[in-house]
Coordinates of C-alpha atoms in Angstrom, one line a residue:
I1 CA 36.9 -72.3 84.4
I2 CA 37.0 -70.3 81.4
L3 CA 35.0 -67.5 83.2
F4 CA 37.9 -66.8 85.6
T5 CA 40.8 -68.0 83.5
S6 CA 40.5 -66.6 80.1
K7 CA 40.9 -62.7 79.2
C8 CA 37.6 -63.2 77.1
S9 CA 35.8 -63.4 80.3
P10 CA 33.7 -60.4 81.2
L11 CA 35.5 -60.3 84.5
Y12 CA 38.3 -59.2 83.0
P13 CA 38.7 -55.3 82.6
F14 CA 40.5 -55.5 79.1
N15 CA 41.5 -58.0 76.6
D16 CA 44.6 -57.6 74.5
W17 CA 44.0 -60.6 72.2
V18 CA 44.5 -59.4 68.5
D19 CA 41.8 -61.3 67.0
A20 CA 39.2 -60.3 69.7
N21 CA 39.9 -56.9 69.2
A22 CA 40.0 -57.1 65.5
F23 CA 36.3 -58.6 65.8
F24 CA 35.1 -56.2 68.2
T25 CA 36.4 -53.2 66.4
T26 CA 35.0 -54.3 62.8
G27 CA 31.6 -55.3 64.5
K28 CA 31.4 -51.8 66.3
G29 CA 32.2 -49.8 63.2
I30 CA 29.6 -52.0 61.4
F31 CA 27.2 -51.2 64.3
N32 CA 28.0 -47.4 63.7
G33 CA 27.4 -47.4 59.9
I34 CA 30.8 -47.9 58.6
V35 CA 31.3 -50.1 55.6
P36 CA 33.6 -52.8 56.3
Y37 CA 36.5 -53.3 53.5
R38 CA 35.8 -49.4 52.2
D39 CA 36.0 -47.4 55.5
L40 CA 37.7 -50.0 57.7
F41 CA 39.8 -53.2 56.6
E42 CA 40.3 -56.4 58.5
Q43 CA 42.0 -59.3 56.8
K44 CA 39.3 -61.9 57.4
G45 CA 36.8 -62.8 54.7
L46 CA 33.6 -61.1 54.2
L47 CA 31.6 -64.2 55.4
L48 CA 32.9 -64.0 58.9
Y49 CA 31.0 -60.5 59.5
F50 CA 28.1 -60.7 57.1
T51 CA 26.7 -64.2 58.1
K52 CA 23.3 -63.1 59.7
M53 CA 23.2 -63.8 63.2
K54 CA 19.8 -64.6 65.2
I55 CA 19.4 -63.6 68.5
I56 CA 16.6 -64.3 71.3
Y57 CA 16.5 -61.8 73.9
I58 CA 14.5 -63.0 77.1
I59 CA 13.2 -60.6 79.6
H60 CA 10.7 -60.6 82.4
S61 CA 8.4 -57.6 81.0
L62 CA 8.4 -54.3 79.5
P63 CA 7.7 -51.9 82.1
V64 CA 8.9 -48.4 81.9
G65 CA 12.4 -49.0 83.6
G66 CA 16.1 -48.5 82.8
A67 CA 17.0 -52.2 81.8
E68 CA 13.9 -52.4 79.9
T69 CA 14.6 -49.1 78.0
L70 CA 18.4 -50.3 77.6
V71 CA 17.2 -53.7 76.1
V72 CA 14.6 -52.3 73.8
N73 CA 16.9 -49.8 72.4
Y74 CA 19.6 -52.3 71.8
I75 CA 17.3 -54.7 70.2
L76 CA 16.1 -51.9 67.7
K77 CA 19.8 -51.0 66.7
L78 CA 20.6 -54.5 66.1
R79 CA 17.8 -54.9 64.0
Q80 CA 18.6 -51.9 62.0
A81 CA 22.2 -53.3 61.5
G82 CA 20.4 -56.5 59.9
I83 CA 20.5 -59.1 62.7
D84 CA 17.7 -61.3 63.2
I85 CA 16.3 -60.8 66.6
C86 CA 13.3 -62.3 68.7
L87 CA 12.2 -60.7 71.8
V88 CA 10.6 -63.2 74.8
E89 CA 9.1 -61.8 77.7
R90 CA 7.7 -63.8 80.7
Y91 CA 4.8 -61.9 81.0
H92 CA 3.3 -58.7 79.7
T93 CA 3.1 -55.3 80.6
E94 CA 1.4 -52.4 78.6
S95 CA 3.9 -49.7 77.9
Y96 CA 5.5 -47.3 75.2
L97 CA 8.4 -49.8 75.3
S98 CA 6.2 -52.7 74.4
T99 CA 4.2 -50.4 71.7
K100 CA 7.7 -49.7 70.1
I101 CA 8.9 -53.4 69.8
Q102 CA 5.1 -54.4 68.5
N103 CA 5.5 -51.8 66.0
S104 CA 9.1 -52.8 65.0
G105 CA 8.0 -55.8 63.2
I106 CA 10.6 -57.7 65.6
P107 CA 9.1 -61.3 66.6
Y108 CA 7.5 -60.6 70.2
Y109 CA 6.5 -63.5 72.3
T110 CA 4.7 -63.7 75.6
L111 CA 5.2 -66.8 77.9
R112 CA 2.1 -66.1 80.4
K113 CA -0.6 -64.4 78.5
T114 CA -2.8 -63.9 81.6
K115 CA -2.7 -60.4 83.1
S116 CA -4.3 -61.7 86.4
R117 CA -1.7 -62.1 89.2
I118 CA -3.8 -64.9 90.9
M119 CA -3.5 -67.0 87.6
N120 CA 0.3 -66.3 87.4
L121 CA 0.8 -67.4 90.8
F122 CA -1.5 -70.5 90.0
Q123 CA 0.8 -71.2 86.9
S124 CA 3.9 -70.8 88.9
F125 CA 3.1 -73.6 91.6
F126 CA 0.7 -75.8 89.3
Y127 CA 1.0 -75.7 85.4
D128 CA 3.8 -74.0 84.5
D129 CA 4.1 -74.4 80.5
T130 CA 6.3 -71.4 79.9
L131 CA 9.4 -73.8 79.3
K132 CA 7.3 -75.9 76.7
K133 CA 6.4 -72.7 75.0
L134 CA 9.9 -71.3 75.0
H135 CA 11.2 -74.7 73.6
K136 CA 8.8 -74.1 70.6
I137 CA 9.8 -70.7 69.9
I138 CA 13.7 -71.8 70.0
S139 CA 13.0 -74.7 67.7
E140 CA 11.1 -72.4 65.3
F141 CA 13.3 -69.3 65.4
Q142 CA 16.8 -71.7 65.4
P143 CA 18.8 -69.0 67.4
D144 CA 22.7 -68.7 67.2
V145 CA 22.6 -67.1 70.9
I146 CA 20.2 -66.5 73.5
H147 CA 20.6 -63.4 75.8
Y148 CA 19.0 -63.6 79.2
H149 CA 18.2 -60.3 80.9
T150 CA 16.2 -61.9 83.6
V151 CA 16.3 -65.2 85.9
F152 CA 13.7 -67.9 86.4
Q153 CA 13.4 -71.1 88.3
N154 CA 14.0 -73.6 85.4
L155 CA 16.5 -71.6 83.5
D156 CA 19.0 -74.3 83.5
K157 CA 16.7 -76.6 81.9
V158 CA 16.1 -74.9 78.5
N159 CA 17.0 -77.0 75.7
F160 CA 19.8 -74.8 74.1
P161 CA 23.5 -75.2 74.5
I162 CA 24.4 -73.0 77.6
E163 CA 27.7 -72.2 76.1
K164 CA 25.7 -70.1 73.6
C165 CA 23.9 -68.5 76.4
V166 CA 24.5 -65.0 77.7
F167 CA 23.2 -63.3 81.0
T168 CA 23.4 -59.5 81.7
Y169 CA 23.4 -58.2 85.1
H170 CA 21.8 -55.0 84.9
S171 CA 21.8 -54.5 88.8
R172 CA 24.0 -55.5 91.8
V173 CA 24.3 -59.2 92.1
E174 CA 22.5 -59.3 95.5
R175 CA 19.3 -57.9 94.0
N176 CA 19.2 -60.8 91.5
F177 CA 19.7 -63.0 94.6
N178 CA 16.7 -61.5 96.4
V179 CA 14.3 -62.8 93.5
G180 CA 14.4 -66.4 95.3
S181 CA 16.7 -68.7 97.4
Y182 CA 17.1 -70.9 94.1
V183 CA 18.8 -67.9 92.3
R184 CA 22.5 -68.1 93.7
P185 CA 23.1 -71.9 93.3
L186 CA 21.4 -71.5 89.7
I187 CA 23.5 -68.9 88.5
E188 CA 26.8 -70.7 89.8
H189 CA 25.7 -73.6 88.2
L190 CA 25.2 -72.0 84.8
S191 CA 28.5 -70.2 85.2
Q192 CA 30.1 -73.6 85.7
K193 CA 28.3 -75.1 82.7
G194 CA 29.7 -72.5 80.3
M195 CA 27.3 -69.6 80.5
K196 CA 28.8 -66.2 79.6
F197 CA 27.9 -63.2 81.8
I198 CA 27.9 -59.4 81.2
A199 CA 28.2 -56.6 83.7
I200 CA 27.0 -53.3 82.1
S201 CA 29.2 -51.0 84.1
Q202 CA 32.6 -50.9 86.0
E203 CA 31.0 -50.9 89.3
L204 CA 28.8 -54.0 88.5
L205 CA 31.8 -55.8 87.5
Y206 CA 33.4 -55.1 90.6
N207 CA 30.5 -56.3 92.2
V208 CA 30.5 -59.5 90.3
E209 CA 33.9 -60.4 91.0
E210 CA 33.6 -59.5 94.8
I211 CA 30.9 -62.0 94.9
K212 CA 32.7 -64.9 93.1
N213 CA 35.5 -64.5 95.3

């Protein structure tokens, strides 16, 4: 309901709430090297901005692509800003992006270790232990937020509060739906349960609104 009725929803082009914009401006300033309470003042206390956040990012893999490059660059920026980051991929692809993450010291996990497509297919249908592995990572890392950049069949069974989860659209909604027939009802279910959605461009935002309507 909040997705469609609240200005804090990513479906709205702007949010004129005072607190939301104060938080956004201060956070953006910190992210870009500004020292709060010296270069930028906000009346709320230091604890609000300096309680260390822990985020798990989940992506399909790290081949060389636009979405993958965006995610890696963003993760590295957050790490520089002092945020605790953990990256989880569904399967591994050797690339300069995966090497950058490995060299960064960011905790980096692969749910399916095998490189064999046949074994991956076998695991998908007969022995998929990826959810069990993900639950172990969540239990050990204790994140404040999980940020999904991929959709998978048992995403709704992840043992983590759905209202603390974010899903980013990197491409048109229809492309996500083409992954499988389960995707559209899954996304709709997650939306109803309180997952937050982000569109990386105005064009994608219009696309999301069009699909929702």
